[in-house]
Short mmCIF file of C-alpha atoms in Angstrom, two decimals:
data_model
loop_
_atom_site.label_atom_id
_atom_site.label_comp_id
_atom_site.label_asym_id
_atom_site.label_seq_id
_atom_site.Cartn_x
_atom_site.Cartn_y
_atom_site.Cartn_z
CA MET A 1 79.93 102.49 71.47
CA GLU A 2 83.36 103.61 71.58
CA THR A 3 85.80 103.56 74.11
CA ASP A 4 87.70 106.34 75.01
CA LEU A 5 91.56 105.70 74.55
CA SER A 6 92.79 109.59 75.48
CA GLY A 7 93.75 108.36 78.85
CA PHE A 8 95.16 105.10 77.82
CA ASP A 9 99.04 104.56 78.14
CA ILE A 10 100.02 101.49 76.04
CA ASP A 11 103.52 101.56 77.91
CA ALA A 12 102.21 101.64 81.25
CA PRO A 13 102.51 98.30 83.24
CA ARG A 14 99.56 96.50 83.91
CA TRP A 15 100.28 95.50 86.93
CA ASP A 16 102.70 96.95 89.72
CA GLN A 17 106.44 96.38 88.85
CA GLY A 18 107.33 97.36 92.39
CA THR A 19 106.18 93.88 93.49
CA PHE A 20 107.36 90.69 92.80
CA LEU A 21 103.86 89.32 92.30
CA GLY A 22 103.37 92.27 89.62
CA ARG A 23 106.28 91.51 88.04
CA VAL A 24 105.75 87.36 87.94
CA LYS A 25 102.21 88.75 86.28
CA HIS A 26 103.74 90.63 83.90
CA PHE A 27 106.10 87.86 82.92
CA PHE A 28 103.28 85.43 83.16
CA ASN A 29 102.06 87.64 80.27
CA ILE A 30 104.89 88.12 77.66
CA THR A 31 106.41 84.61 78.09
CA ASP A 32 103.69 82.93 77.40
CA PRO A 33 104.65 79.99 75.09
CA ARG A 34 101.58 79.96 72.90
CA THR A 35 102.83 83.39 71.49
CA VAL A 36 105.62 81.69 69.42
CA LEU A 37 102.65 80.14 67.31
CA VAL A 38 101.48 83.47 66.41
CA PRO A 39 102.01 84.21 62.58
CA GLU A 40 104.36 86.78 61.63
CA ARG A 41 101.42 89.00 60.31
CA ARG A 42 99.83 89.04 63.28
CA LEU A 43 103.22 90.21 65.14
CA ASP A 44 103.68 92.86 62.55
CA TRP A 45 100.03 93.98 63.33
CA ALA A 46 100.65 93.68 67.05
CA LYS A 47 104.09 96.22 66.32
CA VAL A 48 101.89 98.66 63.88
CA THR A 49 99.04 98.87 66.51
CA VAL A 50 101.40 99.50 69.35
CA GLU A 51 103.44 102.25 67.64
CA ARG A 52 100.23 103.63 66.69
CA SER A 53 98.77 103.73 70.12
CA ARG A 54 101.83 105.79 71.07
CA VAL A 55 101.20 108.70 69.01
CA GLY A 56 97.51 108.70 69.80
CA ALA A 57 96.54 107.45 66.29
CA VAL A 58 94.66 104.39 67.10
CA PRO A 59 91.68 103.34 64.61
CA PRO A 60 88.31 104.15 65.64
CA GLY A 61 86.73 101.43 67.07
CA THR A 62 89.77 99.75 68.74
CA GLN A 63 89.01 98.38 72.03
CA VAL A 64 91.39 98.56 75.23
CA GLU A 65 91.56 94.46 74.88
CA GLN A 66 92.97 94.46 71.60
CA LEU A 67 95.69 97.18 72.56
CA LEU A 68 96.46 94.81 75.64
CA TYR A 69 96.83 91.80 73.30
CA ALA A 70 98.90 93.68 70.63
CA LYS A 71 101.30 94.86 73.46
CA LYS A 72 101.36 91.01 74.76
CA LEU A 73 102.49 90.21 71.60
CA TYR A 74 104.64 93.35 70.79
CA ASP A 75 106.61 92.71 74.22
CA SER A 76 107.07 88.65 73.74
CA ALA A 77 108.53 89.07 70.32
CA PHE A 78 110.35 92.53 69.53
CA HIS A 79 113.57 93.97 71.30
CA PRO A 80 112.91 96.24 73.73
CA ASP A 81 115.69 98.60 72.91
CA THR A 82 115.84 98.46 69.20
CA GLY A 83 111.79 97.42 68.14
CA GLU A 84 113.31 95.01 65.89
CA LYS A 85 111.64 91.46 65.71
CA MET A 86 113.68 88.85 67.62
CA ASN A 87 114.38 85.51 66.24
CA VAL A 88 111.99 82.77 67.77
CA ILE A 89 114.33 80.58 69.65
CA GLY A 90 115.99 83.24 71.28
CA ARG A 91 112.65 84.90 72.55
CA MET A 92 111.80 84.39 76.35
CA SER A 93 108.50 82.81 75.46
CA PHE A 94 110.31 79.99 73.63
CA GLN A 95 112.00 79.35 77.07
CA VAL A 96 109.60 76.73 77.86
CA PRO A 97 109.36 74.56 74.67
CA GLY A 98 113.14 74.99 73.92
CA GLY A 99 114.06 74.51 77.50
CA MET A 100 112.09 71.53 78.27
CA ILE A 101 113.35 69.73 75.56
CA ILE A 102 117.24 70.42 76.42
CA THR A 103 116.83 69.79 80.31
CA GLY A 104 114.59 66.84 79.71
CA PHE A 105 116.93 65.23 77.78
CA MET A 106 120.03 66.33 79.61
CA LEU A 107 118.54 64.80 82.89
CA HIS A 108 117.62 61.41 80.80
CA PHE A 109 120.99 60.99 79.18
CA TYR A 110 123.28 61.71 82.07
CA ARG A 111 125.27 58.50 81.93
CA THR A 112 127.20 57.92 78.69
CA MET A 113 129.94 60.70 78.28
CA PRO A 114 129.35 61.22 74.67
CA ALA A 115 125.59 62.12 75.46
CA VAL A 116 126.79 64.35 78.21
CA ILE A 117 129.11 66.41 75.91
CA PHE A 118 126.67 66.88 73.26
CA TRP A 119 123.33 67.81 75.28
CA GLN A 120 125.66 70.08 77.47
CA TRP A 121 126.53 71.69 74.13
CA VAL A 122 123.52 71.99 72.93
CA ASN A 123 122.18 73.63 76.09
CA GLN A 124 125.01 76.25 75.72
CA SER A 125 124.22 77.18 72.21
CA PHE A 126 120.66 77.69 73.35
CA ASN A 127 121.67 79.63 76.34
CA ALA A 128 123.99 81.82 74.06
CA LEU A 129 121.37 82.49 71.70
CA VAL A 130 119.21 83.66 74.31
CA ASN A 131 121.80 85.90 75.71
CA TYR A 132 122.64 87.49 72.41
CA THR A 133 118.65 88.00 71.42
CA ASN A 134 118.15 89.59 74.51
CA ARG A 135 121.35 91.33 75.06
CA ASN A 136 121.38 95.29 76.01
CA ALA A 137 121.31 96.64 72.59
CA ALA A 138 123.26 99.69 73.59
CA SER A 139 126.28 97.90 74.18
CA PRO A 140 126.89 96.14 70.54
CA THR A 141 129.08 92.77 71.09
CA SER A 142 131.44 92.00 68.21
CA VAL A 143 131.50 88.51 66.25
CA ARG A 144 134.65 87.62 67.95
CA GLN A 145 133.61 88.40 71.51
CA MET A 146 130.44 86.12 70.70
CA ALA A 147 132.48 83.43 69.56
CA PHE A 148 134.92 83.47 72.61
CA SER A 149 131.88 83.74 74.94
CA TYR A 150 130.06 80.73 73.21
CA LEU A 151 133.36 78.74 73.48
CA THR A 152 134.43 79.49 76.98
CA ALA A 153 130.88 78.73 78.04
CA THR A 154 130.43 75.37 76.19
CA THR A 155 134.23 74.17 77.50
CA THR A 156 132.95 75.05 81.20
CA ALA A 157 129.85 73.35 80.83
CA VAL A 158 131.23 70.36 79.37
CA ALA A 159 134.25 70.33 81.59
CA THR A 160 132.13 70.57 84.56
CA ALA A 161 129.94 67.77 83.69
CA VAL A 162 132.72 65.37 82.68
CA GLY A 163 134.68 66.08 85.65
CA MET A 164 131.97 65.57 88.13
CA ASN A 165 130.77 62.48 86.11
CA MET A 166 134.17 61.21 86.95
CA LEU A 167 134.21 62.13 90.48
CA THR A 168 130.82 60.76 91.01
CA LYS A 169 131.32 57.40 89.43
CA ARG A 170 130.81 55.52 92.91
CA ALA A 171 128.28 58.02 94.31
CA PRO A 172 124.72 57.31 94.69
CA PRO A 173 122.83 57.31 91.49
CA LEU A 174 120.93 60.53 92.61
CA VAL A 175 123.77 62.49 92.83
CA CYS A 176 124.92 61.64 89.47
CA ARG A 177 121.59 62.69 88.00
CA TRP A 178 122.25 66.23 89.77
CA VAL A 179 125.73 66.88 87.52
CA PRO A 180 123.82 68.25 84.70
CA PHE A 181 122.57 71.10 87.33
CA ALA A 182 125.90 71.42 88.55
CA ALA A 183 127.36 72.05 84.72
CA VAL A 184 124.56 74.25 84.03
CA ALA A 185 125.08 76.65 86.89
CA ALA A 186 128.68 77.08 86.18
CA ALA A 187 128.10 77.62 82.58
CA ASN A 188 125.64 80.29 83.40
CA CYS A 189 128.13 82.15 85.63
CA VAL A 190 130.59 82.20 82.40
CA ASN A 191 128.19 82.69 79.86
CA ILE A 192 126.29 85.69 80.66
CA PRO A 193 129.07 87.81 81.81
CA MET A 194 130.92 86.71 78.65
CA MET A 195 128.24 87.26 76.20
CA ARG A 196 127.43 90.72 77.82
CA GLN A 197 130.91 91.99 78.77
CA GLN A 198 130.70 95.22 76.79
CA GLU A 199 128.15 96.27 79.40
CA LEU A 200 131.19 95.77 82.05
CA ILE A 201 133.35 97.50 79.99
CA GLN A 202 131.55 100.59 78.76
CA GLY A 203 128.69 100.68 81.53
CA ILE A 204 125.05 100.87 81.03
CA SER A 205 122.92 103.82 80.97
CA VAL A 206 121.74 105.21 84.20
CA LYS A 207 118.21 107.97 84.28
CA ASP A 208 116.44 109.75 87.02
CA LYS A 209 113.26 109.27 87.74
CA ASN A 210 112.06 111.65 84.59
CA HIS A 211 114.20 109.34 82.22
CA ASN A 212 116.84 111.95 81.65
CA GLU A 213 120.09 110.33 81.03
CA VAL A 214 122.63 111.30 83.98
CA GLY A 215 125.85 108.78 83.25
CA HIS A 216 127.41 105.46 82.64
CA SER A 217 127.97 103.10 85.37
CA GLN A 218 129.93 99.93 85.34
CA ARG A 219 128.75 99.11 88.70
CA ALA A 220 125.21 99.19 87.45
CA ALA A 221 126.12 96.80 84.69
CA ALA A 222 127.87 94.34 87.00
CA ILE A 223 125.07 94.25 89.59
CA GLY A 224 122.58 93.79 86.62
CA ILE A 225 124.30 90.85 85.09
CA THR A 226 124.76 89.26 88.38
CA GLN A 227 120.96 89.15 88.75
CA VAL A 228 120.10 87.93 84.99
CA VAL A 229 122.98 84.90 86.45
CA ILE A 230 120.88 84.34 89.61
CA SER A 231 117.46 84.59 87.70
CA ARG A 232 118.77 81.84 85.01
CA ILE A 233 120.10 79.66 87.70
CA THR A 234 116.97 79.88 89.82
CA MET A 235 114.84 79.30 86.44
CA ALA A 236 116.89 75.84 86.15
CA ALA A 237 117.30 74.82 89.76
CA PRO A 238 113.65 73.35 90.73
CA GLY A 239 113.20 71.45 87.52
CA MET A 240 116.92 70.06 87.55
CA ILE A 241 117.24 69.55 91.43
CA LEU A 242 113.48 68.09 92.01
CA LEU A 243 112.87 66.07 88.95
CA PRO A 244 115.75 63.80 89.56
CA VAL A 245 114.23 62.75 93.02
CA LEU A 246 111.11 62.36 91.36
CA MET A 247 112.47 60.44 88.34
CA GLU A 248 114.35 58.34 90.89
CA ARG A 249 111.12 57.12 92.85
CA LEU A 250 109.07 56.98 89.74
CA GLU A 251 111.55 54.18 88.17
CA THR A 252 111.11 51.74 91.05
CA LEU A 253 107.84 51.47 89.89
CA HIS A 254 106.89 47.80 88.34
CA PHE A 255 104.97 49.60 85.17
CA MET A 256 107.90 52.28 84.85
CA LYS A 257 110.84 49.56 84.71
CA LYS A 258 108.53 47.80 81.96
CA ALA A 259 107.88 50.94 79.93
CA LYS A 260 111.43 52.56 79.89
CA VAL A 261 110.66 54.12 76.41
CA LEU A 262 108.28 56.57 78.32
CA HIS A 263 111.24 57.98 80.52
CA ALA A 264 112.63 60.37 78.23
CA PRO A 265 108.88 61.95 77.48
CA LEU A 266 107.93 62.17 80.80
CA GLN A 267 111.14 63.71 81.67
CA VAL A 268 110.57 66.28 79.10
CA ALA A 269 106.86 66.99 80.08
CA LEU A 270 107.69 67.30 83.44
CA SER A 271 110.47 69.82 82.57
CA GLY A 272 108.21 71.77 80.68
CA CYS A 273 105.84 71.93 83.86
CA PHE A 274 108.28 73.17 86.00
CA LEU A 275 109.66 75.92 83.54
CA LEU A 276 106.17 76.93 82.82
CA PHE A 277 106.23 78.39 86.29
CA MET A 278 110.13 79.17 86.62
CA VAL A 279 110.65 80.88 83.98
CA PRO A 280 107.94 84.10 85.17
CA VAL A 281 109.21 83.59 88.49
CA ALA A 282 113.14 83.80 87.81
CA CYS A 283 112.16 86.68 85.51
CA GLY A 284 110.25 88.44 87.99
CA LEU A 285 112.90 88.27 91.00
CA PHE A 286 114.16 91.65 90.47
CA PRO A 287 113.00 94.99 89.35
CA GLN A 288 113.90 95.92 85.59
CA THR A 289 114.65 99.37 85.89
CA TRP A 290 114.36 100.07 89.98
CA TYR A 291 118.29 99.78 90.27
CA CYS A 292 119.27 102.05 87.63
CA LEU A 293 116.77 104.84 88.89
CA PHE A 294 118.17 103.85 92.55
CA VAL A 295 121.76 104.33 91.19
CA ALA A 296 120.84 107.57 89.14
CA CYS A 297 120.28 109.36 92.59
CA PHE A 298 123.79 109.04 93.20
CA VAL A 299 125.76 108.76 90.23
CA SER A 300 125.95 112.74 89.64
CA LEU A 301 127.05 113.23 93.28
CA ILE A 302 129.54 109.80 94.10
CA PRO A 303 131.95 108.53 91.36
CA LEU A 304 131.50 104.91 90.82
CA PRO A 305 134.49 103.08 90.70
CA PRO A 306 135.22 101.01 87.60
CA LEU A 307 135.47 97.49 88.14
CA PRO A 308 138.68 95.81 89.05
#
């Protein structure tokens, strides 16, 4: 028996995006790290299926479950603005496997200066790629701007980590373990605005409730980027704040003192557990379109002053 797909809208959200829980469910779906392992031909099938569904040309016998799975793969691997396939490392679905390795090693190798510098550099390189991959395609960024953003964020992270390491040499061990988080938070405050500075300069498109463009707003860009910064810091905070406390306790246990070789793998695994939940939670903190629609109600009536 064929399923009636005449009223099916593949772009309609499965969960209410006006609620925090609905957004978390949505991001649990599209940031599923298992999608990273899906072969290229399967991703290409997902794109073709989604595009066919949009024009009502779905092959006979296609089930709703197949369309929903295709949309999940499409949202996880293709840029929402351009429809182009994103590089694997820059996808939000790679945040768990990529982030757990980097976070775990940052928290483990926090004592020696060379290790601190290396892992902060690796982390900022990863963040820069993620920020670029998920940029607003309507505001192109030049190679020069990207290079400057990358160097600025990396310098900020390394300088913060090195400076705080020197200041906390005589501090309790637990305080020293929190230095990587301070460096990550400081760098996020630089990396994201710098990587997306064109949005701040040119503004972003704002639309009315019918999705008609009514203008560009620098203020909307500033608030949107601020929300991204908050989300990224929130994503890292539980793992990088609570995990050092947990490891501080575990390392006092007799069997952990003997099995020091397990400390780094354990921190990587626990970092993955935190990120598995925090990636969708952090991504779901703020509505994806609500603010732009809110601004659009006023943009034609009240001029939005440029940022200083």
